[in-house]
């Protein structure tokens, strides 16, 4: 890099360079010739070492008043390299390149000389569609994936990115999902961390193949009509001494104060989010995945850890300079991140995994919000799972676990998540959480999924939940696909696919997710049944939802409806087709002329035991 290119460094040091990956790290500047740029502001010296030099040091030159070092050398793409840094104390340590695009397979930590991965993108129609359609008023039904354990080869080895294209993407599409959400694919060492303790902020993990193959995976998803979101972890990084920790011999990426740097909860180091160079580094990482790799969005992990001074264990009394709990640097960083992302990608999904009641997480920055466009609704998730785990006769005093969400469901733009975190570490799988014998567990699961798909908010389900896998998720082996030989599991999978496709083609279930006009409760004061109407934007566009939360069939159940006419039952969770017991189904309903629950008319149905019905107007009188 030449001195005449210093504007890049000026912006980087100001925290305003959002494509730093284009200049930092190693890039091939001519055939067989590579150039490298490194930020190590307190180093006495920096060199690059690798198999291209028999691991002998090739010194880099300091760029005055920038904290950066540069140099070039002869090498071949794919060769391994590390940085050799002489710290302020004179110690010589080897470190990764923070901007590397590829790494050697674990347990090694050397980067590979790999320039920006190349791909001939064929997803222009998808990109145009996403830019043309407002994100809030379209269906969003996310399938959360851990690529290392969805399926594996017969010998237990990982599928490659290329193998995943035919083995994962068509299945997700056929199941009726709109997007996949990938647990972090940035390079990480420990499989059991699931990618949340990472080191390579610009490198798709080598576990599944080279970076170009990951781009092919994204492109294939888009051409199939699937969006791709990835979990992204800007709050903290792994402790390993040859990665980012004490990078130049001082606290470079982490806080200088060891107490603030130490993330006790996850055994990692917290990024110093107030440091301008760290802001450039992290926002450039976000831009790399969104811009260069064509991802449709990022689910930002552990936002609460960046919002509060006292979030972590042992920090209960930590306060900011004003005496408050807020992490002022974290708040400013998140606003800066979202401002930068939406300036470049207004159609992007920026999703906060935030577990507290911090206000306006998904509100615009100019109105006092953090600027995300979605937030996970962890309260809804916890209350729902607690309710459905109860014996039905114990639920009578606890309907508020479901209805309490109605109090705050428009406070944020929510995604309703049944994520991987709820099916590990002894929490049991979704199906195993359900109460009763095996038949009733599936009946409860079907009703809970109707609650998910008809409650205001977008949707997320972790893999395996769609067919009621009994075992908890295990990251070290593939899902229990053998389950589908059981008619109950196969029926559950059919039910989920049917419900997903019904959701996608029913505007009343998603066009007004974030508008109070989108839902009207018609019957919810009793402890055993719920009835509500989801409204679309078009006149008379509605779906009536009825949930029976008890294992007792109800004859002549009166369902309030908004107008006289003929109605159709479009879904009955107790259909034999789904694993239920009903062979003959009610289809067409005529209004009775009897008002009910504030509605001008009603229909009578047989309400299945521990079942749910979805009803739509067929025609009007």
PDB file of N, CA, C and O in Angstrom, residues 320-368:
ATOM      1  N   UNK A 320     -21.828   3.407  34.223  1.00  0.00           N
ATOM      2  CA  UNK A 320     -21.121   4.282  33.295  1.00  0.00           C
ATOM      3  C   UNK A 320     -20.738   5.589  33.996  1.00  0.00           C
ATOM      4  O   UNK A 320     -21.027   5.788  35.184  1.00  0.00           O
ATOM      5  N   UNK A 321     -20.119   6.487  33.248  1.00  0.00           N
ATOM      6  CA  UNK A 321     -19.640   7.730  33.853  1.00  0.00           C
ATOM      7  C   UNK A 321     -20.752   8.618  34.367  1.00  0.00           C
ATOM      8  O   UNK A 321     -20.528   9.512  35.193  1.00  0.00           O
ATOM      9  N   UNK A 322     -21.991   8.350  33.899  1.00  0.00           N
ATOM     10  CA  UNK A 322     -23.122   9.133  34.371  1.00  0.00           C
ATOM     11  C   UNK A 322     -23.861   8.444  35.514  1.00  0.00           C
ATOM     12  O   UNK A 322     -24.887   8.942  35.985  1.00  0.00           O
ATOM     13  N   UNK A 323     -23.347   7.291  35.920  1.00  0.00           N
ATOM     14  CA  UNK A 323     -23.981   6.559  37.005  1.00  0.00           C
ATOM     15  C   UNK A 323     -25.073   5.609  36.573  1.00  0.00           C
ATOM     16  O   UNK A 323     -25.721   4.984  37.407  1.00  0.00           O
ATOM     17  N   UNK A 324     -25.277   5.458  35.264  1.00  0.00           N
ATOM     18  CA  UNK A 324     -26.333   4.590  34.766  1.00  0.00           C
ATOM     19  C   UNK A 324     -25.840   3.219  34.369  1.00  0.00           C
ATOM     20  O   UNK A 324     -24.631   2.956  34.310  1.00  0.00           O
ATOM     21  N   UNK A 325     -26.780   2.325  34.047  1.00  0.00           N
ATOM     22  CA  UNK A 325     -26.462   0.954  33.646  1.00  0.00           C
ATOM     23  C   UNK A 325     -26.056   0.851  32.190  1.00  0.00           C
ATOM     24  O   UNK A 325     -25.420  -0.126  31.786  1.00  0.00           O
ATOM     25  N   UNK A 326     -26.456   1.817  31.370  1.00  0.00           N
ATOM     26  CA  UNK A 326     -26.261   1.694  29.929  1.00  0.00           C
ATOM     27  C   UNK A 326     -24.785   1.683  29.563  1.00  0.00           C
ATOM     28  O   UNK A 326     -23.992   2.473  30.086  1.00  0.00           O
ATOM     29  N   UNK A 327     -24.427   0.791  28.643  1.00  0.00           N
ATOM     30  CA  UNK A 327     -23.094   0.795  28.045  1.00  0.00           C
ATOM     31  C   UNK A 327     -23.134   1.825  26.910  1.00  0.00           C
ATOM     32  O   UNK A 327     -23.620   1.541  25.813  1.00  0.00           O
ATOM     33  N   UNK A 328     -22.659   3.007  27.193  1.00  0.00           N
ATOM     34  CA  UNK A 328     -22.802   4.113  26.240  1.00  0.00           C
ATOM     35  C   UNK A 328     -22.058   3.841  24.948  1.00  0.00           C
ATOM     36  O   UNK A 328     -22.537   4.184  23.862  1.00  0.00           O
ATOM     37  N   UNK A 329     -20.880   3.198  25.044  1.00  0.00           N
ATOM     38  CA  UNK A 329     -20.140   2.868  23.822  1.00  0.00           C
ATOM     39  C   UNK A 329     -20.890   1.840  22.992  1.00  0.00           C
ATOM     40  O   UNK A 329     -20.938   1.915  21.764  1.00  0.00           O
ATOM     41  N   UNK A 330     -21.495   0.843  23.679  1.00  0.00           N
ATOM     42  CA  UNK A 330     -22.246  -0.172  22.953  1.00  0.00           C
ATOM     43  C   UNK A 330     -23.456   0.399  22.248  1.00  0.00           C
ATOM     44  O   UNK A 330     -23.743   0.059  21.091  1.00  0.00           O
ATOM     45  N   UNK A 331     -24.173   1.284  22.930  1.00  0.00           N
ATOM     46  CA  UNK A 331     -25.335   1.922  22.313  1.00  0.00           C
ATOM     47  C   UNK A 331     -24.935   2.726  21.084  1.00  0.00           C
ATOM     48  O   UNK A 331     -25.582   2.634  20.028  1.00  0.00           O
ATOM     49  N   UNK A 332     -23.876   3.515  21.223  1.00  0.00           N
ATOM     50  CA  UNK A 332     -23.436   4.338  20.095  1.00  0.00           C
ATOM     51  C   UNK A 332     -22.989   3.462  18.931  1.00  0.00           C
ATOM     52  O   UNK A 332     -23.274   3.769  17.763  1.00  0.00           O
ATOM     53  N   UNK A 333     -22.302   2.360  19.235  1.00  0.00           N
ATOM     54  CA  UNK A 333     -21.851   1.468  18.166  1.00  0.00           C
ATOM     55  C   UNK A 333     -23.033   0.859  17.421  1.00  0.00           C
ATOM     56  O   UNK A 333     -23.047   0.809  16.181  1.00  0.00           O
ATOM     57  N   UNK A 334     -24.035   0.358  18.141  1.00  0.00           N
ATOM     58  CA  UNK A 334     -25.176  -0.281  17.485  1.00  0.00           C
ATOM     59  C   UNK A 334     -25.912   0.695  16.584  1.00  0.00           C
ATOM     60  O   UNK A 334     -26.340   0.338  15.480  1.00  0.00           O
ATOM     61  N   UNK A 335     -26.055   1.935  17.031  1.00  0.00           N
ATOM     62  CA  UNK A 335     -26.694   2.944  16.181  1.00  0.00           C
ATOM     63  C   UNK A 335     -25.845   3.237  14.946  1.00  0.00           C
ATOM     64  O   UNK A 335     -26.372   3.383  13.836  1.00  0.00           O
ATOM     65  N   UNK A 336     -24.543   3.306  15.137  1.00  0.00           N
ATOM     66  CA  UNK A 336     -23.644   3.561  14.008  1.00  0.00           C
ATOM     67  C   UNK A 336     -23.677   2.403  13.025  1.00  0.00           C
ATOM     68  O   UNK A 336     -23.708   2.595  11.795  1.00  0.00           O
ATOM     69  N   UNK A 337     -23.683   1.180  13.547  1.00  0.00           N
ATOM     70  CA  UNK A 337     -23.766  -0.012  12.712  1.00  0.00           C
ATOM     71  C   UNK A 337     -25.020   0.011  11.855  1.00  0.00           C
ATOM     72  O   UNK A 337     -24.959  -0.153  10.629  1.00  0.00           O
ATOM     73  N   UNK A 338     -26.169   0.196  12.479  1.00  0.00           N
ATOM     74  CA  UNK A 338     -27.427   0.148  11.736  1.00  0.00           C
ATOM     75  C   UNK A 338     -27.552   1.309  10.757  1.00  0.00           C
ATOM     76  O   UNK A 338     -28.085   1.151   9.649  1.00  0.00           O
ATOM     77  N   UNK A 339     -27.040   2.479  11.124  1.00  0.00           N
ATOM     78  CA  UNK A 339     -27.051   3.613  10.195  1.00  0.00           C
ATOM     79  C   UNK A 339     -26.250   3.277   8.946  1.00  0.00           C
ATOM     80  O   UNK A 339     -26.691   3.526   7.811  1.00  0.00           O
ATOM     81  N   UNK A 340     -25.060   2.707   9.137  1.00  0.00           N
ATOM     82  CA  UNK A 340     -24.204   2.371   8.008  1.00  0.00           C
ATOM     83  C   UNK A 340     -24.829   1.285   7.133  1.00  0.00           C
ATOM     84  O   UNK A 340     -24.818   1.370   5.902  1.00  0.00           O
ATOM     85  N   UNK A 341     -25.365   0.248   7.776  1.00  0.00           N
ATOM     86  CA  UNK A 341     -25.939  -0.862   7.013  1.00  0.00           C
ATOM     87  C   UNK A 341     -27.117  -0.400   6.173  1.00  0.00           C
ATOM     88  O   UNK A 341     -27.201  -0.685   4.968  1.00  0.00           O
ATOM     89  N   UNK A 342     -28.046   0.345   6.772  1.00  0.00           N
ATOM     90  CA  UNK A 342     -29.244   0.715   6.030  1.00  0.00           C
ATOM     91  C   UNK A 342     -28.979   1.808   4.996  1.00  0.00           C
ATOM     92  O   UNK A 342     -29.733   1.933   4.031  1.00  0.00           O
ATOM     93  N   UNK A 343     -27.903   2.575   5.179  1.00  0.00           N
ATOM     94  CA  UNK A 343     -27.524   3.523   4.133  1.00  0.00           C
ATOM     95  C   UNK A 343     -27.107   2.779   2.874  1.00  0.00           C
ATOM     96  O   UNK A 343     -27.380   3.218   1.746  1.00  0.00           O
ATOM     97  N   UNK A 344     -26.442   1.633   3.049  1.00  0.00           N
ATOM     98  CA  UNK A 344     -25.979   0.849   1.898  1.00  0.00           C
ATOM     99  C   UNK A 344     -27.004  -0.185   1.449  1.00  0.00           C
ATOM    100  O   UNK A 344     -27.089  -0.507   0.269  1.00  0.00           O
ATOM    101  N   UNK A 345     -27.777  -0.720   2.407  1.00  0.00           N
ATOM    102  CA  UNK A 345     -28.704  -1.812   2.115  1.00  0.00           C
ATOM    103  C   UNK A 345     -30.040  -1.561   2.810  1.00  0.00           C
ATOM    104  O   UNK A 345     -30.353  -2.185   3.821  1.00  0.00           O
ATOM    105  N   UNK A 346     -30.857  -0.664   2.291  1.00  0.00           N
ATOM    106  CA  UNK A 346     -32.132  -0.362   2.969  1.00  0.00           C
ATOM    107  C   UNK A 346     -33.062  -1.557   3.063  1.00  0.00           C
ATOM    108  O   UNK A 346     -33.972  -1.563   3.890  1.00  0.00           O
ATOM    109  N   UNK A 347     -32.828  -2.571   2.236  1.00  0.00           N
ATOM    110  CA  UNK A 347     -33.693  -3.749   2.254  1.00  0.00           C
ATOM    111  C   UNK A 347     -33.219  -4.816   3.229  1.00  0.00           C
ATOM    112  O   UNK A 347     -33.869  -5.855   3.401  1.00  0.00           O
ATOM    113  N   UNK A 348     -32.093  -4.593   3.908  1.00  0.00           N
ATOM    114  CA  UNK A 348     -31.494  -5.618   4.758  1.00  0.00           C
ATOM    115  C   UNK A 348     -32.343  -5.910   5.981  1.00  0.00           C
ATOM    116  O   UNK A 348     -33.138  -5.090   6.441  1.00  0.00           O
ATOM    117  N   UNK A 349     -32.160  -7.107   6.528  1.00  0.00           N
ATOM    118  CA  UNK A 349     -32.741  -7.491   7.812  1.00  0.00           C
ATOM    119  C   UNK A 349     -31.648  -7.362   8.872  1.00  0.00           C
ATOM    120  O   UNK A 349     -30.629  -8.044   8.800  1.00  0.00           O
ATOM    121  N   UNK A 350     -31.843  -6.491   9.833  1.00  0.00           N
ATOM    122  CA  UNK A 350     -30.936  -6.357  10.975  1.00  0.00           C
ATOM    123  C   UNK A 350     -31.743  -6.725  12.214  1.00  0.00           C
ATOM    124  O   UNK A 350     -32.629  -5.984  12.648  1.00  0.00           O
ATOM    125  N   UNK A 351     -31.455  -7.888  12.755  1.00  0.00           N
ATOM    126  CA  UNK A 351     -32.282  -8.521  13.775  1.00  0.00           C
ATOM    127  C   UNK A 351     -31.502  -8.570  15.085  1.00  0.00           C
ATOM    128  O   UNK A 351     -30.379  -9.072  15.125  1.00  0.00           O
ATOM    129  N   UNK A 352     -32.101  -8.071  16.138  1.00  0.00           N
ATOM    130  CA  UNK A 352     -31.458  -8.054  17.450  1.00  0.00           C
ATOM    131  C   UNK A 352     -31.895  -9.263  18.261  1.00  0.00           C
ATOM    132  O   UNK A 352     -33.088  -9.463  18.495  1.00  0.00           O
ATOM    133  N   UNK A 353     -30.912 -10.055  18.696  1.00  0.00           N
ATOM    134  CA  UNK A 353     -31.177 -11.094  19.692  1.00  0.00           C
ATOM    135  C   UNK A 353     -30.966 -10.426  21.046  1.00  0.00           C
ATOM    136  O   UNK A 353     -29.850 -10.351  21.544  1.00  0.00           O
ATOM    137  N   UNK A 354     -32.060  -9.897  21.589  1.00  0.00           N
ATOM    138  CA  UNK A 354     -31.984  -9.043  22.784  1.00  0.00           C
ATOM    139  C   UNK A 354     -33.032  -9.514  23.770  1.00  0.00           C
ATOM    140  O   UNK A 354     -34.218  -9.549  23.467  1.00  0.00           O
ATOM    141  N   UNK A 355     -32.591  -9.892  24.974  1.00  0.00           N
ATOM    142  CA  UNK A 355     -33.457 -10.608  25.900  1.00  0.00           C
ATOM    143  C   UNK A 355     -34.063  -9.739  26.988  1.00  0.00           C
ATOM    144  O   UNK A 355     -34.834 -10.230  27.807  1.00  0.00           O
ATOM    145  N   UNK A 356     -33.737  -8.448  27.017  1.00  0.00           N
ATOM    146  CA  UNK A 356     -34.272  -7.586  28.064  1.00  0.00           C
ATOM    147  C   UNK A 356     -35.442  -6.766  27.523  1.00  0.00           C
ATOM    148  O   UNK A 356     -35.874  -6.953  26.390  1.00  0.00           O
ATOM    149  N   UNK A 357     -35.924  -5.858  28.345  1.00  0.00           N
ATOM    150  CA  UNK A 357     -37.022  -4.983  27.926  1.00  0.00           C
ATOM    151  C   UNK A 357     -36.498  -3.616  27.510  1.00  0.00           C
ATOM    152  O   UNK A 357     -37.225  -2.612  27.604  1.00  0.00           O
ATOM    153  N   UNK A 358     -35.259  -3.553  27.023  1.00  0.00           N
ATOM    154  CA  UNK A 358     -34.712  -2.273  26.583  1.00  0.00           C
ATOM    155  C   UNK A 358     -35.640  -1.673  25.520  1.00  0.00           C
ATOM    156  O   UNK A 358     -36.025  -2.364  24.575  1.00  0.00           O
ATOM    157  N   UNK A 359     -36.008  -0.399  25.667  1.00  0.00           N
ATOM    158  CA  UNK A 359     -37.021   0.165  24.765  1.00  0.00           C
ATOM    159  C   UNK A 359     -36.492   0.506  23.379  1.00  0.00           C
ATOM    160  O   UNK A 359     -35.321   0.802  23.203  1.00  0.00           O
ATOM    161  N   UNK A 360     -37.362   0.434  22.409  1.00  0.00           N
ATOM    162  CA  UNK A 360     -37.155   0.923  21.041  1.00  0.00           C
ATOM    163  C   UNK A 360     -35.941   0.293  20.339  1.00  0.00           C
ATOM    164  O   UNK A 360     -35.250   0.943  19.592  1.00  0.00           O
ATOM    165  N   UNK A 361     -35.751  -0.980  20.578  1.00  0.00           N
ATOM    166  CA  UNK A 361     -34.662  -1.671  19.888  1.00  0.00           C
ATOM    167  C   UNK A 361     -34.881  -1.644  18.382  1.00  0.00           C
ATOM    168  O   UNK A 361     -33.941  -1.464  17.597  1.00  0.00           O
ATOM    169  N   UNK A 362     -36.135  -1.819  17.960  1.00  0.00           N
ATOM    170  CA  UNK A 362     -36.438  -1.872  16.523  1.00  0.00           C
ATOM    171  C   UNK A 362     -37.085  -0.587  16.027  1.00  0.00           C
ATOM    172  O   UNK A 362     -37.768  -0.585  14.997  1.00  0.00           O
ATOM    173  N   UNK A 363     -36.842   0.506  16.729  1.00  0.00           N
ATOM    174  CA  UNK A 363     -37.353   1.811  16.288  1.00  0.00           C
ATOM    175  C   UNK A 363     -36.255   2.578  15.558  1.00  0.00           C
ATOM    176  O   UNK A 363     -35.065   2.366  15.807  1.00  0.00           O
ATOM    177  N   UNK A 364     -36.621   3.481  14.662  1.00  0.00           N
ATOM    178  CA  UNK A 364     -35.613   4.267  13.933  1.00  0.00           C
ATOM    179  C   UNK A 364     -34.750   5.098  14.888  1.00  0.00           C
ATOM    180  O   UNK A 364     -35.212   5.554  15.945  1.00  0.00           O
ATOM    181  N   UNK A 365     -33.530   5.314  14.479  1.00  0.00           N
ATOM    182  CA  UNK A 365     -32.586   6.057  15.312  1.00  0.00           C
ATOM    183  C   UNK A 365     -33.045   7.493  15.502  1.00  0.00           C
ATOM    184  O   UNK A 365     -32.906   8.066  16.594  1.00  0.00           O
ATOM    185  N   UNK A 366     -33.638   8.081  14.482  1.00  0.00           N
ATOM    186  CA  UNK A 366     -34.038   9.488  14.596  1.00  0.00           C
ATOM    187  C   UNK A 366     -35.248   9.690  15.510  1.00  0.00           C
ATOM    188  O   UNK A 366     -35.618  10.819  15.814  1.00  0.00           O
ATOM    189  N   UNK A 367     -35.852   8.597  15.975  1.00  0.00           N
ATOM    190  CA  UNK A 367     -36.923   8.708  16.966  1.00  0.00           C
ATOM    191  C   UNK A 367     -36.475   8.202  18.331  1.00  0.00           C
ATOM    192  O   UNK A 367     -37.297   7.994  19.220  1.00  0.00           O
ATOM    193  N   UNK A 368     -35.172   7.979  18.480  1.00  0.00           N
ATOM    194  CA  UNK A 368     -34.636   7.533  19.759  1.00  0.00           C
ATOM    195  C   UNK A 368     -34.380   6.049  19.848  1.00  0.00           C
ATOM    196  O   UNK A 368     -34.009   5.549  20.923  1.00  0.00           O
TER     197      UNK A 368
END
